[in-house]
Tab-separated table of C-alpha atoms in Angstrom:
chain	number	residue	atom	x	y	z
A	16	MET	CA	200.053	174.122	170.301
A	17	ASN	CA	203.228	174.605	168.291
A	18	SER	CA	203.265	173.678	164.647
A	19	ALA	CA	206.055	173.109	162.198
A	20	GLN	CA	206.141	175.856	159.603
A	21	PRO	CA	204.878	174.469	156.265
A	22	GLY	CA	205.889	176.006	152.969
A	23	GLN	CA	202.518	177.546	152.155
A	24	ARG	CA	199.161	177.967	153.867
A	25	VAL	CA	196.004	179.102	152.105
A	26	TRP	CA	193.135	180.136	154.346
A	27	VAL	CA	189.815	180.944	152.674
A	28	ASN	CA	186.191	181.746	153.526
A	29	GLY	CA	186.938	184.306	156.232
A	30	SER	CA	187.187	188.042	156.796
A	31	VAL	CA	190.796	189.244	156.584
A	32	TYR	CA	191.619	192.669	158.000
A	33	SER	CA	194.116	194.091	155.528
A	34	PRO	CA	194.986	197.537	154.140
A	35	ALA	CA	195.857	195.799	150.857
A	36	ASP	CA	192.264	194.641	150.242
A	37	PRO	CA	189.431	195.753	152.566
A	38	PHE	CA	187.169	193.000	151.198
A	39	ALA	CA	189.714	190.181	151.480
A	40	THR	CA	188.315	186.777	152.409
A	41	ALA	CA	191.516	184.763	152.008
A	42	LEU	CA	195.236	184.995	152.647
A	43	LEU	CA	198.288	183.093	151.490
A	44	VAL	CA	201.136	182.625	153.979
A	45	ASP	CA	204.472	181.479	152.594
A	46	GLY	CA	206.834	180.428	155.378
A	47	PRO	CA	207.094	183.369	157.842
A	48	THR	CA	205.581	185.920	155.454
A	49	VAL	CA	202.188	187.042	154.218
A	50	ALA	CA	202.469	186.484	150.476
A	51	TRP	CA	199.026	187.626	149.322
A	52	VAL	CA	195.524	188.644	150.459
A	53	GLY	CA	192.353	188.760	148.393
A	54	SER	CA	189.481	186.560	147.196
A	55	ASP	CA	189.014	182.845	147.776
A	56	ASP	CA	189.203	181.813	144.112
A	57	ALA	CA	192.315	183.874	143.460
A	58	ALA	CA	193.992	182.441	146.564
A	59	ARG	CA	193.377	178.892	145.380
A	60	GLY	CA	194.704	179.771	141.933
A	61	ILE	CA	197.881	181.404	143.217
A	62	ALA	CA	198.750	178.708	145.748
A	63	GLY	CA	201.178	175.972	144.858
A	64	PRO	CA	200.079	172.325	144.572
A	65	ASP	CA	201.490	171.455	147.998
A	66	ALA	CA	199.871	174.373	149.857
A	67	LEU	CA	197.983	173.521	153.046
A	68	LEU	CA	194.354	174.587	152.577
A	69	GLY	CA	192.242	175.732	155.507
A	70	ASP	CA	188.598	176.859	155.677
A	71	LEU	CA	188.199	179.753	158.133
A	72	ARG	CA	184.438	179.171	158.317
A	73	ALA	CA	183.674	182.894	158.538
A	74	ALA	CA	186.312	183.584	161.211
A	75	VAL	CA	188.028	186.980	161.298
A	76	VAL	CA	191.793	187.215	160.747
A	77	THR	CA	193.643	190.265	162.059
A	78	PRO	CA	197.203	191.198	162.940
A	79	ALA	CA	198.003	189.880	166.416
A	80	PHE	CA	197.871	192.376	169.274
A	81	VAL	CA	200.924	193.792	171.037
A	82	ALA	CA	200.637	193.588	174.836
A	83	HIS	CA	202.248	195.988	177.306
A	84	HIS	CA	203.346	194.580	180.653
A	85	LEU	CA	205.028	196.274	183.621
A	86	LEU	CA	207.203	194.433	186.121
A	87	GLY	CA	208.108	195.063	189.759
A	88	ASP	CA	207.804	198.608	191.098
A	89	LEU	CA	206.535	199.846	187.736
A	90	ALA	CA	203.383	197.770	188.244
A	91	SER	CA	202.571	199.225	191.650
A	92	HIS	CA	198.882	199.327	190.740
A	93	SER	CA	198.810	195.521	190.452
A	94	GLU	CA	198.727	192.904	193.167
A	95	GLY	CA	201.776	190.670	192.838
A	96	SER	CA	203.675	192.065	189.894
A	97	SER	CA	206.744	189.842	189.742
A	98	VAL	CA	207.091	186.990	187.279
A	99	ASP	CA	206.552	184.313	189.913
A	100	GLY	CA	203.820	182.167	188.415
A	101	SER	CA	200.964	183.459	190.598
A	102	ALA	CA	197.663	184.258	188.926
A	103	ALA	CA	198.154	188.013	189.362
A	104	ALA	CA	201.601	187.832	187.798
A	105	GLN	CA	200.650	186.031	184.573
A	106	LEU	CA	202.253	187.492	181.494
A	107	PRO	CA	200.035	188.006	178.431
A	108	ARG	CA	199.635	184.804	176.429
A	109	ALA	CA	199.647	183.933	172.747
A	110	ARG	CA	196.389	182.018	173.255
A	111	ASP	CA	194.658	185.373	173.891
A	112	GLY	CA	195.609	186.812	170.491
A	113	TYR	CA	198.916	188.476	171.374
A	114	GLY	CA	201.866	188.121	169.031
A	115	ALA	CA	204.314	190.260	170.993
A	116	VAL	CA	204.735	191.619	174.510
A	117	GLU	CA	206.457	194.877	175.326
A	118	VAL	CA	207.749	194.275	178.839
A	119	LEU	CA	209.255	197.024	181.009
A	120	GLY	CA	211.238	196.400	184.174
A	121	THR	CA	213.874	197.940	186.408
A	122	ASP	CA	215.545	194.660	187.393
A	123	PRO	CA	217.654	193.107	184.587
A	124	GLY	CA	217.257	189.578	185.951
A	125	GLU	CA	213.487	189.855	186.252
A	126	LEU	CA	213.310	191.384	182.780
A	127	ALA	CA	215.406	188.557	181.308
A	128	GLU	CA	213.160	185.940	182.931
A	129	ALA	CA	210.052	187.621	181.523
A	130	VAL	CA	211.628	187.683	178.070
A	131	ARG	CA	212.445	183.975	178.355
A	132	ARG	CA	208.843	183.124	179.252
A	133	ILE	CA	207.402	185.294	176.490
A	134	ARG	CA	209.592	183.623	173.867
A	135	GLU	CA	208.839	180.207	175.303
A	136	ASP	CA	205.169	180.930	174.636
A	137	GLY	CA	206.033	181.624	170.995
A	138	MET	CA	205.668	185.418	171.012
A	139	HIS	CA	208.075	188.229	170.230
A	140	ALA	CA	209.563	189.858	173.333
A	141	LEU	CA	210.058	193.637	173.251
A	142	PRO	CA	212.005	194.389	176.454
A	143	VAL	CA	212.825	197.836	177.814
A	144	LEU	CA	215.161	198.263	180.763
A	145	VAL	CA	213.976	201.142	182.937
A	146	ARG	CA	216.411	203.011	185.166
A	147	GLU	CA	215.498	204.607	188.474
A	148	GLU	CA	218.052	207.362	187.875
A	149	ALA	CA	218.731	209.411	184.763
A	150	LEU	CA	221.449	208.344	182.368
A	151	THR	CA	224.200	210.928	182.531
A	152	GLY	CA	227.301	209.420	180.900
A	153	ASP	CA	228.039	207.205	177.950
A	154	VAL	CA	226.293	203.861	177.606
A	155	ASP	CA	227.063	200.918	175.351
A	156	PRO	CA	223.847	200.159	173.429
A	157	ALA	CA	225.034	196.564	173.025
A	158	SER	CA	224.778	196.114	176.796
A	159	LEU	CA	221.021	196.797	176.718
A	160	PRO	CA	218.262	194.318	175.863
A	161	SER	CA	216.910	196.707	173.208
A	162	PRO	CA	217.749	200.024	171.502
A	163	ALA	CA	215.623	201.813	174.100
A	164	LEU	CA	216.342	202.886	177.662
A	165	GLY	CA	213.645	203.851	180.116
A	166	LEU	CA	213.531	206.256	183.029
A	167	ALA	CA	210.995	205.923	185.835
A	168	VAL	CA	209.648	209.454	186.331
A	169	ARG	CA	208.340	209.811	189.877
A	170	GLU	CA	206.535	212.747	191.446
A	171	ASP	CA	209.840	213.970	192.889
A	172	THR	CA	212.019	213.374	189.803
A	173	PRO	CA	213.758	216.689	188.987
A	174	GLU	CA	213.070	218.220	185.605
A	175	ASP	CA	216.809	218.428	184.953
A	176	ALA	CA	217.177	214.660	185.457
A	177	VAL	CA	214.619	214.033	182.708
A	178	ARG	CA	216.454	216.470	180.427
A	179	ARG	CA	219.797	214.754	181.042
A	180	HIS	CA	218.335	211.341	180.295
A	181	LEU	CA	216.807	212.521	177.008
A	182	VAL	CA	220.050	214.202	175.962
A	183	ALA	CA	222.183	211.178	176.837
A	184	CYS	CA	219.856	208.768	174.995
A	185	THR	CA	219.696	210.999	171.921
A	186	ARG	CA	223.478	211.228	171.714
A	187	ALA	CA	223.853	207.461	172.226
A	188	GLY	CA	221.371	206.690	169.440
A	189	LEU	CA	218.820	205.292	171.894
A	190	GLN	CA	215.104	205.799	172.252
A	191	ALA	CA	214.265	207.261	175.666
A	192	VAL	CA	211.130	205.804	177.268
A	193	LEU	CA	209.834	207.992	180.090
A	194	VAL	CA	207.571	205.898	182.335
A	195	LEU	CA	205.096	207.962	184.362
A	196	PRO	CA	203.408	206.611	187.503
A	197	SER	CA	200.181	204.725	186.737
A	198	PRO	CA	198.256	204.289	189.995
A	199	LEU	CA	195.001	202.914	188.561
A	200	PRO	CA	194.267	199.764	186.539
A	201	ASP	CA	193.202	200.265	182.957
A	202	ALA	CA	189.533	200.341	182.030
A	203	ALA	CA	189.817	196.998	180.253
A	204	SER	CA	191.033	195.305	183.426
A	205	THR	CA	188.288	196.991	185.421
A	206	ALA	CA	185.685	195.744	182.961
A	207	LYS	CA	187.091	192.232	183.200
A	208	ALA	CA	186.932	192.345	186.998
A	209	ALA	CA	183.285	193.353	186.777
A	210	ALA	CA	182.591	190.484	184.389
A	211	ASP	CA	184.444	188.030	186.633
A	212	GLY	CA	182.312	189.122	189.558
A	213	ALA	CA	179.141	188.681	187.536
A	214	SER	CA	180.144	185.139	186.613
A	215	ALA	CA	181.036	184.046	190.157
A	216	SER	CA	178.006	181.750	190.219
A	217	ALA	CA	179.295	179.589	187.353
A	218	SER	CA	178.937	175.854	187.876
A	219	ALA	CA	181.557	174.237	190.111
A	220	ASP	CA	182.641	171.703	187.529
A	221	THR	CA	183.657	174.374	185.018
A	222	ASP	CA	187.393	174.455	184.449
A	223	ALA	CA	188.901	177.583	186.055
A	224	GLY	CA	190.804	178.574	182.934
A	225	ASP	CA	187.710	178.192	180.750
A	226	ALA	CA	185.655	180.211	183.208
A	227	ALA	CA	188.144	183.072	183.120
A	228	ALA	CA	188.166	183.074	179.330
A	229	THR	CA	184.356	183.022	179.224
A	230	ALA	CA	184.061	185.887	181.691
A	231	THR	CA	186.416	187.987	179.618
A	232	ALA	CA	184.724	187.209	176.341
A	233	THR	CA	181.116	187.824	177.396
A	234	VAL	CA	181.331	191.407	178.612
A	235	PRO	CA	177.955	193.031	177.847
A	236	ALA	CA	177.975	196.224	175.831
A	237	SER	CA	177.266	198.280	178.944
A	238	THR	CA	179.834	196.663	181.255
A	239	ALA	CA	182.971	198.446	180.056
A	240	ALA	CA	181.271	201.833	180.140
A	241	ASP	CA	179.807	201.148	183.571
A	242	ALA	CA	183.213	200.099	184.902
A	243	GLN	CA	184.772	203.274	183.536
A	244	GLU	CA	182.081	205.431	185.162
A	245	ALA	CA	183.224	203.974	188.494
A	246	THR	CA	186.909	204.455	187.596
A	247	PRO	CA	187.574	208.082	186.667
A	248	ALA	CA	190.413	208.941	184.341
A	249	ALA	CA	193.688	208.850	186.192
A	250	SER	CA	195.891	211.904	186.093
A	251	THR	CA	199.624	212.147	186.384
A	252	GLY	CA	199.038	215.718	187.476
A	253	ALA	CA	199.511	218.812	185.329
A	254	VAL	CA	202.674	219.918	187.129
A	255	PRO	CA	204.662	216.625	186.760
A	256	LEU	CA	203.692	216.267	183.095
A	257	ASP	CA	204.503	219.908	182.416
A	258	ARG	CA	207.927	219.264	183.963
A	259	VAL	CA	208.451	216.331	181.592
A	260	LEU	CA	207.398	218.420	178.589
A	261	SER	CA	209.651	221.306	179.645
A	262	ALA	CA	212.539	218.864	180.055
A	263	ALA	CA	211.905	217.446	176.603
A	264	GLU	CA	211.821	220.920	175.071
A	265	ALA	CA	215.111	221.780	176.793
A	266	ALA	CA	216.686	218.516	175.567
A	267	ARG	CA	215.530	219.220	172.018
A	268	ALA	CA	217.079	222.665	172.146
A	269	GLU	CA	220.358	221.185	173.421
A	270	VAL	CA	220.797	218.343	170.903
A	271	GLY	CA	218.955	219.835	167.928
A	272	GLU	CA	215.562	219.283	166.340
A	273	ARG	CA	216.495	216.573	163.846
A	274	PRO	CA	218.527	214.296	166.179
A	275	PHE	CA	215.846	214.587	168.861
A	276	ARG	CA	213.011	213.661	166.497
A	277	ALA	CA	215.015	210.854	164.899
A	278	ARG	CA	215.159	208.885	168.152
A	279	GLY	CA	211.355	208.642	168.441
A	280	HIS	CA	211.292	209.160	172.224
A	281	ARG	CA	208.206	207.961	174.097
A	282	ILE	CA	206.196	208.873	177.179
A	283	VAL	CA	204.390	205.914	178.774
A	284	GLY	CA	201.477	206.278	181.177
A	285	VAL	CA	200.069	209.563	179.897
A	286	ALA	CA	196.607	210.177	181.295
A	287	ASP	CA	194.542	213.348	181.576
A	288	LEU	CA	195.815	216.158	179.336
A	289	ASP	CA	194.685	219.636	178.419
A	290	ASP	CA	194.764	221.143	174.916
A	291	ALA	CA	198.024	223.004	175.518
A	292	GLN	CA	199.791	219.811	176.588
A	293	CYS	CA	198.506	217.987	173.495
A	294	GLU	CA	199.930	220.732	171.296
A	295	ARG	CA	203.290	220.595	173.091
A	296	LEU	CA	203.434	216.835	172.634
A	297	ALA	CA	202.710	217.226	168.922
A	298	SER	CA	205.523	219.757	168.517
A	299	LEU	CA	207.955	217.383	170.251
A	300	ALA	CA	206.986	214.428	168.012
A	301	CYS	CA	207.107	212.174	171.069
A	302	THR	CA	204.922	209.071	170.973
A	303	VAL	CA	202.600	208.676	173.933
A	304	SER	CA	201.422	205.333	175.293
A	305	CYS	CA	198.236	205.443	177.321
A	306	ARG	CA	195.348	203.333	178.563
A	307	ALA	CA	191.909	203.366	177.038
A	308	GLY	CA	189.503	205.369	179.155
A	309	GLN	CA	192.248	207.392	180.863
A	310	ALA	CA	193.613	209.725	178.158
A	311	PRO	CA	191.868	212.134	175.752
A	312	LEU	CA	192.278	210.012	172.629
A	313	ARG	CA	190.095	212.324	170.562
A	314	ASP	CA	192.161	215.394	171.463
A	315	LEU	CA	195.495	213.625	170.990
A	316	ALA	CA	194.419	212.482	167.517
A	317	ARG	CA	193.240	215.965	166.566
A	318	ALA	CA	196.576	217.433	167.673
A	319	GLY	CA	198.463	214.866	165.584
A	320	VAL	CA	200.259	213.163	168.487
A	321	PRO	CA	201.643	209.673	167.664
A	322	MET	CA	199.863	207.336	170.062
A	323	THR	CA	199.679	203.722	171.209
A	324	LEU	CA	197.293	202.039	173.613
A	325	THR	CA	198.526	199.713	176.334
A	326	THR	CA	196.868	196.647	177.789
A	327	ASP	CA	197.719	193.173	179.026
A	328	ALA	CA	194.096	192.080	179.532
A	329	GLU	CA	193.166	188.455	178.877
A	330	ASN	CA	191.027	189.601	175.957
A	331	PRO	CA	192.665	192.564	174.177
A	332	TRP	CA	189.360	193.555	172.569
A	333	THR	CA	188.281	194.898	175.977
A	334	ALA	CA	190.778	197.739	175.439
A	335	VAL	CA	189.344	198.498	171.996
A	336	LYS	CA	185.828	198.537	173.453
A	337	ALA	CA	186.938	200.738	176.351
A	338	ALA	CA	188.270	203.309	173.865
A	339	LEU	CA	185.095	203.125	171.780
A	340	ASP	CA	182.658	203.403	174.721
A	341	ALA	CA	184.531	205.708	177.130
A	342	PRO	CA	182.085	207.781	179.213
A	343	GLN	CA	183.446	211.144	178.003
A	344	GLU	CA	183.657	212.145	174.347
A	345	ARG	CA	187.232	213.387	174.605
A	346	LEU	CA	188.365	209.967	175.886
A	347	ARG	CA	186.919	208.086	172.891
A	348	THR	CA	188.198	207.031	169.521
A	349	SER	CA	186.956	204.709	166.786
A	350	ALA	CA	187.353	200.956	167.008
A	351	ARG	CA	189.716	201.051	164.049
A	352	ALA	CA	191.935	203.757	165.559
A	353	ALA	CA	192.076	201.877	168.870
A	354	PHE	CA	192.860	198.606	167.107
A	355	LEU	CA	195.664	200.214	165.102
A	356	ALA	CA	197.078	201.734	168.299
A	357	LEU	CA	197.288	198.214	169.759
A	358	THR	CA	198.808	196.600	166.662
A	359	ARG	CA	200.552	198.561	163.910
A	360	GLY	CA	200.981	201.667	166.072
A	361	ALA	CA	202.535	199.653	168.886
A	362	TRP	CA	205.102	198.205	166.476
A	363	ARG	CA	205.870	201.585	164.910
A	364	ALA	CA	206.599	202.997	168.357
A	365	GLN	CA	209.359	200.431	168.879
A	366	ALA	CA	212.911	201.556	168.178
A	367	GLY	CA	214.003	199.982	164.909
A	368	GLY	CA	210.628	198.390	164.206
A	369	ALA	CA	209.945	196.838	160.793
A	370	PRO	CA	207.865	199.126	158.516
A	371	LEU	CA	205.216	196.471	157.735
A	372	ALA	CA	204.957	195.007	161.235
A	373	GLY	CA	201.456	194.854	162.692
A	374	GLN	CA	199.535	194.560	159.446
A	375	LEU	CA	198.526	191.872	156.985
A	376	ALA	CA	199.908	192.855	153.615
A	377	PRO	CA	202.198	191.179	151.080
A	378	GLY	CA	205.722	191.147	152.462
A	379	ALA	CA	204.701	191.572	156.098
A	380	GLU	CA	205.546	189.026	158.754
A	381	ALA	CA	202.737	186.525	159.231
A	382	THR	CA	201.951	187.348	162.860
A	383	LEU	CA	198.188	187.142	163.164
A	384	ALA	CA	195.225	185.961	165.186
A	385	VAL	CA	192.054	184.131	164.133
A	386	TRP	CA	188.874	185.247	165.915
A	387	ASP	CA	185.433	183.786	166.416
A	388	ALA	CA	183.274	186.917	166.083
A	389	GLU	CA	179.527	187.256	165.781
A	390	SER	CA	179.662	189.965	163.096
A	391	VAL	CA	181.944	192.565	161.509
A	392	MET	CA	181.464	196.275	160.875
A	393	VAL	CA	183.071	199.740	160.935
A	394	GLN	CA	182.454	201.381	164.326
A	395	GLN	CA	182.895	205.086	164.955
A	396	ALA	CA	182.975	206.467	168.495
A	397	GLN	CA	180.155	208.837	169.308
A	398	GLY	CA	181.179	212.490	169.444
A	399	THR	CA	184.651	212.086	167.918
A	400	GLY	CA	183.900	213.071	164.329
A	401	ALA	CA	183.971	210.930	161.199
A	402	SER	CA	187.504	209.515	161.316
A	403	TRP	CA	186.511	206.511	159.197
A	404	SER	CA	183.558	206.246	156.844
A	405	THR	CA	181.063	203.484	157.601
A	406	ASP	CA	179.860	203.465	153.979
A	407	PRO	CA	180.967	200.238	152.223
A	408	ARG	CA	181.919	202.329	149.164
A	409	ALA	CA	184.698	203.912	151.248
A	410	ARG	CA	186.411	200.493	151.356
A	411	THR	CA	187.264	200.820	155.041
A	412	PRO	CA	188.426	197.433	156.405
A	413	VAL	CA	185.949	195.926	158.869
A	414	LEU	CA	186.629	194.617	162.358
A	415	PRO	CA	184.627	192.417	164.731
A	416	SER	CA	181.579	194.215	166.055
A	417	LEU	CA	181.954	195.210	169.698
A	418	ASP	CA	178.231	195.882	170.099
A	419	ASP	CA	177.449	192.168	170.134
A	420	SER	CA	176.617	190.155	173.246
A	421	ARG	CA	180.171	188.878	173.556
A	422	LEU	CA	183.644	189.930	172.526
A	423	PRO	CA	185.612	187.975	169.897
A	424	LEU	CA	187.304	184.777	171.062
A	425	CYS	CA	190.784	183.845	169.866
A	426	GLU	CA	190.830	180.522	167.995
A	427	ALA	CA	194.474	180.500	166.890
A	428	THR	CA	197.590	182.663	166.937
A	429	MET	CA	200.421	182.582	164.421
A	430	VAL	CA	203.799	184.280	164.961
A	431	ALA	CA	206.202	184.633	162.022
A	432	GLY	CA	204.401	181.849	160.173
A	433	SER	CA	204.430	179.353	163.053
A	434	LEU	CA	201.192	178.381	164.749
A	435	VAL	CA	201.866	178.977	168.461
A	436	SER	CA	198.340	178.578	169.816
A	437	GLY	CA	195.124	176.899	168.685
A	438	GLU	CA	194.499	174.646	165.723
A	439	GLU	CA	194.935	174.992	161.975
A	440	PRO	CA	191.696	175.741	160.110
A	441	ARG	CA	190.407	172.472	158.707
A	442	PRO	CA	190.023	171.944	154.922
């Protein structure tokens, strides 16, 4: 439900995920902005006399997730990928805890319609137009829906075409987004399908929408891992990816190190990688966007490669769990690293993104989600090393536990200070 934006909101008695205060239980939202995070008593003292008070009742507040959605031919792994209203074509929704959707498409009309629907749902739309052929001449950035321009890299795309596209985008001041083929669904979607199948015997009078939400939210701890065991990591193939990396290295040599790095080019759909490819990616300073359970997150992190995770699952926590519980050690990362790759990292990968986007800190946009979670903790993936300390003295912010019997359920979503889904916490 949409809500008028009041002057101030004070929400207390919760668990607020914030780098400003890892033990925060309250936050103060002033218009579209997070004004303060901290303790309950301090929040009440700072708030003005007309502030709207809400009791979170132990709910968890986090930055809203950023979804990643492919349209048309780019979504060849999906059944029915156009924005036509069918169940298979549903765009990610604010009610699921998303505050923004990065949507990629080759058809400008289809992309514009997706953007319209995303904004109608109250979320930020992050569109990227993807070309089937490399950009070779000048382009007017004002004619594009965003300061990024994609290129669909097929198995038969020549290396020189990728180089030309990167060079042209760099010189035009654009971010190049190279979209690799992604033939398999992500592990989160696979886990959801398994859960949906397990819940097929639900009572007939249960509302279909509620049943889908329940199936997504009650994935047992073993389900995601089991689904991934049956869905091996996809591979774009060493030769095609090596061609992309060679093209990027040639483009960097042609335009210069600093201009190339300044554009923050991205490679979307990266899957299986070896150590040499991770090192080459790190030297290029290209951001990679990949799916949990399909890319060596541990190795990419160790090489220092900027990384985001992509998902448009009904419950985005399935992607975090898939990264935490991947069947192979090299595919895993901590819950915190996966969460950041789906929130702050996803915003930082956007061309021209705001520095504070994707986090709850004073001065940041108030785009957040409220979650019903059974417990909170710091969760480190087995075999990946101690990226984050689980000792409370380390003051590492806590997230919903993904070892519980069900995943967190979204109770409300706020975008830029406006409640776009759910209900205000009651006093």
